[in-house]
């Protein structure tokens, strides 16, 4: 069995660097460690610059998710809304996720002003930070080449580019999970308890970003620590128990605080069925996502609408294939080959532990996302990208070294087969979008010819013992395998998208409903918020006049726009209607009550005023009751409500009937009613 020598000691343990003078440490930031090749640090900086450029290109034209954008805006107006993650500054209802990502964007907006780049800045930062962190993790155990490849693969993962240009919470989730992985591997190497606790805390904060999705990697974390740490079994179990306590505390603190606060003193928990965060955890954002079996409509088997039908083929279908699957064949073969290569290594072998971690990361996410029967968006799979990237880098380098050094009978086919498999798949994916643009045609040619040259060069070089030819063939393989992802990524960075709710990269290949949350209403931005950086502070983070909803939207008739706002909870509303509502708000806390979050968020960003979402994201939340509505109207906190002719999505039929009976219809806007204290019997 051919085995690989461990990396040099400095690459394994950077503690000696802490003893270096500050000037020396600063110099190494730009030049790299003395044992690294000269090209290593410039290559890393080039990749980080590429990542930043892709994620931040034409930043002011980005279209974020107005659902989260509105919540961030509300959080800049009210610390109560900030803490709870409320959609509106009046704190009537929360978004359907925990608020950590909103806090990060909210602090940026409070520090620099509310606007496009202020909300995008944290996402670009953590996106590039994830690339740098993955490089460091892979390099430590597998060397510079592996780390460089992993960083480049993550940078050019199409769906990662798309979501890092958005205001969904996933980029922050990925960064926190990588922090957890970094601390875990340090705990495995050193046997110390504190890094393991910090790993648990990082995953706890990830839980407060997207709840149960943060826990997908936990089985791999537990297995790697239990298997590879150089401690007695009893100490390993004890340390895991302590870390589990830290995980529970760091995950549950916000949930416990919120659920202990009386419902009358806090917002309704959006997405829940009983107004508790616990129900949101295990239902809508928990088992409902996996099994599609939740009493909440929003999680009841809607996955096919966005990412295709559940099943092991989902990651390769027309919707998902171009987003994430380019290097899945290579990563799977590299994982298997790498584990075989480390088969006779000691239990505590650092490389095998890292392979187990990244392999578990990849496999657990693949199975979870493929088989999930609940609501599933393509951008969820950005969480799988670090596992694929790490395996491509680490496993690829291991296979390459074994291919060069091993016997032809044992290793003469594994690396070429891995390259060939992913090359063929890349060509298939690019054939699906044939005719969509020159960049995809060029990528198909590069992938096909480059892959063929790479496989041929590897085989010829191996059997003729030409090491330089093998090296050139390996470079050709990298170019060939990344041509398709690069084309999709460049498209995601340079093509304006109006779908902030369901962002994807590359050309449309069918399916993938985006919803209304990615659009913003026509008209002016929230007023009275000052300015920052030459850009209106109140400008919605979805862009300026030339992007998002066009000005033609405001030219439609007022009555038609009123129906759009109040019917099915669409994202666009009439500027004229909003102007009317603001003029006649008469001191009310909330400008208007509407059916769903999509409509409410659009009006919040258009008007800068609190707006009630009565039914949450899907319209099925029981946030508004008739008794609560009467109480708000009687107290003068709400005067206007929008209902459709049949009650509408998210409009309780009892409420609709009462409003129509006791309210005064505003004739210019279909479905809009005025209610005053005198209307409450």
PDB file of N, CA and C in Angstrom, residues 87-140:
ATOM      1  N   UNK A  87     -40.447  41.262  11.238  1.00  0.00           N
ATOM      2  CA  UNK A  87     -40.551  41.772   9.875  1.00  0.00           C
ATOM      3  C   UNK A  87     -40.789  43.276   9.880  1.00  0.00           C
ATOM      4  N   UNK A  88     -41.573  43.760  10.844  1.00  0.00           N
ATOM      5  CA  UNK A  88     -41.946  45.172  10.891  1.00  0.00           C
ATOM      6  C   UNK A  88     -41.435  45.794  12.178  1.00  0.00           C
ATOM      7  N   UNK A  89     -41.181  47.094  12.139  1.00  0.00           N
ATOM      8  CA  UNK A  89     -40.652  47.776  13.319  1.00  0.00           C
ATOM      9  C   UNK A  89     -41.675  47.883  14.438  1.00  0.00           C
ATOM     10  N   UNK A  90     -42.942  47.622  14.141  1.00  0.00           N
ATOM     11  CA  UNK A  90     -43.956  47.549  15.190  1.00  0.00           C
ATOM     12  C   UNK A  90     -43.958  46.209  15.896  1.00  0.00           C
ATOM     13  N   UNK A  91     -43.165  45.253  15.385  1.00  0.00           N
ATOM     14  CA  UNK A  91     -42.976  43.930  15.995  1.00  0.00           C
ATOM     15  C   UNK A  91     -44.286  43.155  16.112  1.00  0.00           C
ATOM     16  N   UNK A  92     -44.981  43.035  14.993  1.00  0.00           N
ATOM     17  CA  UNK A  92     -46.205  42.223  14.986  1.00  0.00           C
ATOM     18  C   UNK A  92     -45.888  40.754  14.748  1.00  0.00           C
ATOM     19  N   UNK A  93     -44.962  40.457  13.822  1.00  0.00           N
ATOM     20  CA  UNK A  93     -44.636  39.074  13.470  1.00  0.00           C
ATOM     21  C   UNK A  93     -43.153  39.000  13.105  1.00  0.00           C
ATOM     22  N   UNK A  94     -42.536  37.866  13.406  1.00  0.00           N
ATOM     23  CA  UNK A  94     -41.127  37.673  13.056  1.00  0.00           C
ATOM     24  C   UNK A  94     -41.018  37.023  11.678  1.00  0.00           C
ATOM     25  N   UNK A  95     -39.812  37.033  11.136  1.00  0.00           N
ATOM     26  CA  UNK A  95     -39.537  36.222   9.957  1.00  0.00           C
ATOM     27  C   UNK A  95     -39.503  34.762  10.405  1.00  0.00           C
ATOM     28  N   UNK A  96     -39.422  33.851   9.461  1.00  0.00           N
ATOM     29  CA  UNK A  96     -39.501  32.428   9.802  1.00  0.00           C
ATOM     30  C   UNK A  96     -38.135  31.794  10.043  1.00  0.00           C
ATOM     31  N   UNK A  97     -37.145  32.611  10.412  1.00  0.00           N
ATOM     32  CA  UNK A  97     -35.806  32.125  10.736  1.00  0.00           C
ATOM     33  C   UNK A  97     -35.329  32.820  12.010  1.00  0.00           C
ATOM     34  N   UNK A  98     -34.383  32.231  12.712  1.00  0.00           N
ATOM     35  CA  UNK A  98     -33.786  32.961  13.833  1.00  0.00           C
ATOM     36  C   UNK A  98     -33.007  34.162  13.332  1.00  0.00           C
ATOM     37  N   UNK A  99     -32.669  35.094  14.203  1.00  0.00           N
ATOM     38  CA  UNK A  99     -32.258  36.419  13.712  1.00  0.00           C
ATOM     39  C   UNK A  99     -30.767  36.672  13.567  1.00  0.00           C
ATOM     40  N   UNK A 100     -29.869  35.694  13.747  1.00  0.00           N
ATOM     41  CA  UNK A 100     -28.454  36.034  13.792  1.00  0.00           C
ATOM     42  C   UNK A 100     -27.984  36.713  12.508  1.00  0.00           C
ATOM     43  N   UNK A 101     -28.380  36.189  11.346  1.00  0.00           N
ATOM     44  CA  UNK A 101     -27.972  36.821  10.085  1.00  0.00           C
ATOM     45  C   UNK A 101     -28.548  38.228   9.971  1.00  0.00           C
ATOM     46  N   UNK A 102     -29.764  38.424  10.459  1.00  0.00           N
ATOM     47  CA  UNK A 102     -30.366  39.755  10.453  1.00  0.00           C
ATOM     48  C   UNK A 102     -29.582  40.689  11.357  1.00  0.00           C
ATOM     49  N   UNK A 103     -29.093  40.164  12.469  1.00  0.00           N
ATOM     50  CA  UNK A 103     -28.282  40.998  13.375  1.00  0.00           C
ATOM     51  C   UNK A 103     -27.008  41.465  12.682  1.00  0.00           C
ATOM     52  N   UNK A 104     -26.361  40.553  11.966  1.00  0.00           N
ATOM     53  CA  UNK A 104     -25.112  40.913  11.287  1.00  0.00           C
ATOM     54  C   UNK A 104     -25.372  42.012  10.256  1.00  0.00           C
ATOM     55  N   UNK A 105     -26.390  41.817   9.417  1.00  0.00           N
ATOM     56  CA  UNK A 105     -26.716  42.841   8.421  1.00  0.00           C
ATOM     57  C   UNK A 105     -27.232  44.106   9.084  1.00  0.00           C
ATOM     58  N   UNK A 106     -27.990  43.933  10.178  1.00  0.00           N
ATOM     59  CA  UNK A 106     -28.537  45.087  10.873  1.00  0.00           C
ATOM     60  C   UNK A 106     -27.464  45.948  11.498  1.00  0.00           C
ATOM     61  N   UNK A 107     -26.444  45.333  12.071  1.00  0.00           N
ATOM     62  CA  UNK A 107     -25.349  46.112  12.643  1.00  0.00           C
ATOM     63  C   UNK A 107     -24.584  46.862  11.561  1.00  0.00           C
ATOM     64  N   UNK A 108     -24.426  46.232  10.401  1.00  0.00           N
ATOM     65  CA  UNK A 108     -23.801  46.920   9.277  1.00  0.00           C
ATOM     66  C   UNK A 108     -24.632  48.124   8.860  1.00  0.00           C
ATOM     67  N   UNK A 109     -25.952  47.929   8.803  1.00  0.00           N
ATOM     68  CA  UNK A 109     -26.836  49.022   8.403  1.00  0.00           C
ATOM     69  C   UNK A 109     -26.870  50.132   9.450  1.00  0.00           C
ATOM     70  N   UNK A 110     -26.806  49.766  10.716  1.00  0.00           N
ATOM     71  CA  UNK A 110     -26.781  50.792  11.762  1.00  0.00           C
ATOM     72  C   UNK A 110     -25.466  51.555  11.754  1.00  0.00           C
ATOM     73  N   UNK A 111     -24.377  50.868  11.400  1.00  0.00           N
ATOM     74  CA  UNK A 111     -23.066  51.512  11.403  1.00  0.00           C
ATOM     75  C   UNK A 111     -22.855  52.386  10.170  1.00  0.00           C
ATOM     76  N   UNK A 112     -23.295  51.916   9.004  1.00  0.00           N
ATOM     77  CA  UNK A 112     -22.992  52.605   7.748  1.00  0.00           C
ATOM     78  C   UNK A 112     -24.219  53.195   7.067  1.00  0.00           C
ATOM     79  N   UNK A 113     -25.398  52.961   7.632  1.00  0.00           N
ATOM     80  CA  UNK A 113     -26.613  53.419   6.987  1.00  0.00           C
ATOM     81  C   UNK A 113     -27.256  52.291   6.216  1.00  0.00           C
ATOM     82  N   UNK A 114     -28.553  52.394   6.037  1.00  0.00           N
ATOM     83  CA  UNK A 114     -29.300  51.332   5.354  1.00  0.00           C
ATOM     84  C   UNK A 114     -29.251  51.532   3.849  1.00  0.00           C
ATOM     85  N   UNK A 115     -28.793  50.540   3.132  1.00  0.00           N
ATOM     86  CA  UNK A 115     -28.721  50.630   1.680  1.00  0.00           C
ATOM     87  C   UNK A 115     -28.189  49.344   1.089  1.00  0.00           C
ATOM     88  N   UNK A 116     -28.015  49.338  -0.213  1.00  0.00           N
ATOM     89  CA  UNK A 116     -27.649  48.134  -0.939  1.00  0.00           C
ATOM     90  C   UNK A 116     -26.332  47.551  -0.463  1.00  0.00           C
ATOM     91  N   UNK A 117     -25.260  48.346  -0.542  1.00  0.00           N
ATOM     92  CA  UNK A 117     -23.957  47.781  -0.214  1.00  0.00           C
ATOM     93  C   UNK A 117     -23.812  47.511   1.268  1.00  0.00           C
ATOM     94  N   UNK A 118     -24.548  48.242   2.097  1.00  0.00           N
ATOM     95  CA  UNK A 118     -24.438  48.034   3.532  1.00  0.00           C
ATOM     96  C   UNK A 118     -24.954  46.650   3.934  1.00  0.00           C
ATOM     97  N   UNK A 119     -26.000  46.169   3.251  1.00  0.00           N
ATOM     98  CA  UNK A 119     -26.526  44.839   3.541  1.00  0.00           C
ATOM     99  C   UNK A 119     -25.701  43.760   2.854  1.00  0.00           C
ATOM    100  N   UNK A 120     -25.163  44.089   1.678  1.00  0.00           N
ATOM    101  CA  UNK A 120     -24.386  43.096   0.930  1.00  0.00           C
ATOM    102  C   UNK A 120     -22.987  42.909   1.495  1.00  0.00           C
ATOM    103  N   UNK A 121     -22.455  43.953   2.143  1.00  0.00           N
ATOM    104  CA  UNK A 121     -21.087  43.898   2.653  1.00  0.00           C
ATOM    105  C   UNK A 121     -20.820  42.695   3.558  1.00  0.00           C
ATOM    106  N   UNK A 122     -21.669  42.400   4.551  1.00  0.00           N
ATOM    107  CA  UNK A 122     -21.397  41.224   5.386  1.00  0.00           C
ATOM    108  C   UNK A 122     -21.393  39.927   4.589  1.00  0.00           C
ATOM    109  N   UNK A 123     -22.264  39.812   3.571  1.00  0.00           N
ATOM    110  CA  UNK A 123     -22.327  38.583   2.794  1.00  0.00           C
ATOM    111  C   UNK A 123     -21.074  38.396   1.941  1.00  0.00           C
ATOM    112  N   UNK A 124     -20.623  39.472   1.325  1.00  0.00           N
ATOM    113  CA  UNK A 124     -19.388  39.399   0.540  1.00  0.00           C
ATOM    114  C   UNK A 124     -18.213  39.064   1.456  1.00  0.00           C
ATOM    115  N   UNK A 125     -18.197  39.662   2.629  1.00  0.00           N
ATOM    116  CA  UNK A 125     -17.100  39.451   3.571  1.00  0.00           C
ATOM    117  C   UNK A 125     -17.027  38.008   4.049  1.00  0.00           C
ATOM    118  N   UNK A 126     -18.150  37.464   4.481  1.00  0.00           N
ATOM    119  CA  UNK A 126     -18.122  36.083   4.969  1.00  0.00           C
ATOM    120  C   UNK A 126     -17.936  35.100   3.814  1.00  0.00           C
ATOM    121  N   UNK A 127     -18.410  35.458   2.612  1.00  0.00           N
ATOM    122  CA  UNK A 127     -18.185  34.592   1.462  1.00  0.00           C
ATOM    123  C   UNK A 127     -16.710  34.455   1.146  1.00  0.00           C
ATOM    124  N   UNK A 128     -16.011  35.583   1.074  1.00  0.00           N
ATOM    125  CA  UNK A 128     -14.572  35.555   0.845  1.00  0.00           C
ATOM    126  C   UNK A 128     -13.850  34.948   2.042  1.00  0.00           C
ATOM    127  N   UNK A 129     -14.339  35.236   3.250  1.00  0.00           N
ATOM    128  CA  UNK A 129     -13.750  34.642   4.442  1.00  0.00           C
ATOM    129  C   UNK A 129     -13.852  33.132   4.450  1.00  0.00           C
ATOM    130  N   UNK A 130     -14.948  32.586   3.942  1.00  0.00           N
ATOM    131  CA  UNK A 130     -15.098  31.132   3.856  1.00  0.00           C
ATOM    132  C   UNK A 130     -14.053  30.527   2.932  1.00  0.00           C
ATOM    133  N   UNK A 131     -13.771  31.210   1.822  1.00  0.00           N
ATOM    134  CA  UNK A 131     -12.743  30.733   0.899  1.00  0.00           C
ATOM    135  C   UNK A 131     -11.390  30.700   1.597  1.00  0.00           C
ATOM    136  N   UNK A 132     -11.043  31.777   2.306  1.00  0.00           N
ATOM    137  CA  UNK A 132      -9.760  31.842   3.008  1.00  0.00           C
ATOM    138  C   UNK A 132      -9.674  30.783   4.103  1.00  0.00           C
ATOM    139  N   UNK A 133     -10.762  30.581   4.816  1.00  0.00           N
ATOM    140  CA  UNK A 133     -10.767  29.616   5.902  1.00  0.00           C
ATOM    141  C   UNK A 133     -10.630  28.190   5.373  1.00  0.00           C
ATOM    142  N   UNK A 134     -11.337  27.878   4.293  1.00  0.00           N
ATOM    143  CA  UNK A 134     -11.221  26.539   3.708  1.00  0.00           C
ATOM    144  C   UNK A 134      -9.804  26.296   3.206  1.00  0.00           C
ATOM    145  N   UNK A 135      -9.199  27.301   2.602  1.00  0.00           N
ATOM    146  CA  UNK A 135      -7.803  27.177   2.156  1.00  0.00           C
ATOM    147  C   UNK A 135      -6.908  26.795   3.323  1.00  0.00           C
ATOM    148  N   UNK A 136      -7.048  27.492   4.417  1.00  0.00           N
ATOM    149  CA  UNK A 136      -6.198  27.228   5.585  1.00  0.00           C
ATOM    150  C   UNK A 136      -6.418  25.820   6.131  1.00  0.00           C
ATOM    151  N   UNK A 137      -7.659  25.396   6.204  1.00  0.00           N
ATOM    152  CA  UNK A 137      -7.968  24.076   6.754  1.00  0.00           C
ATOM    153  C   UNK A 137      -7.410  22.958   5.894  1.00  0.00           C
ATOM    154  N   UNK A 138      -7.604  23.064   4.577  1.00  0.00           N
ATOM    155  CA  UNK A 138      -7.127  22.008   3.682  1.00  0.00           C
ATOM    156  C   UNK A 138      -5.607  22.031   3.571  1.00  0.00           C
ATOM    157  N   UNK A 139      -5.020  23.218   3.507  1.00  0.00           N
ATOM    158  CA  UNK A 139      -3.567  23.350   3.397  1.00  0.00           C
ATOM    159  C   UNK A 139      -2.861  22.739   4.598  1.00  0.00           C
ATOM    160  N   UNK A 140      -3.419  22.902   5.775  1.00  0.00           N
ATOM    161  CA  UNK A 140      -2.762  22.419   6.988  1.00  0.00           C
ATOM    162  C   UNK A 140      -2.501  20.911   6.922  1.00  0.00           C
TER     163      UNK A 140
END
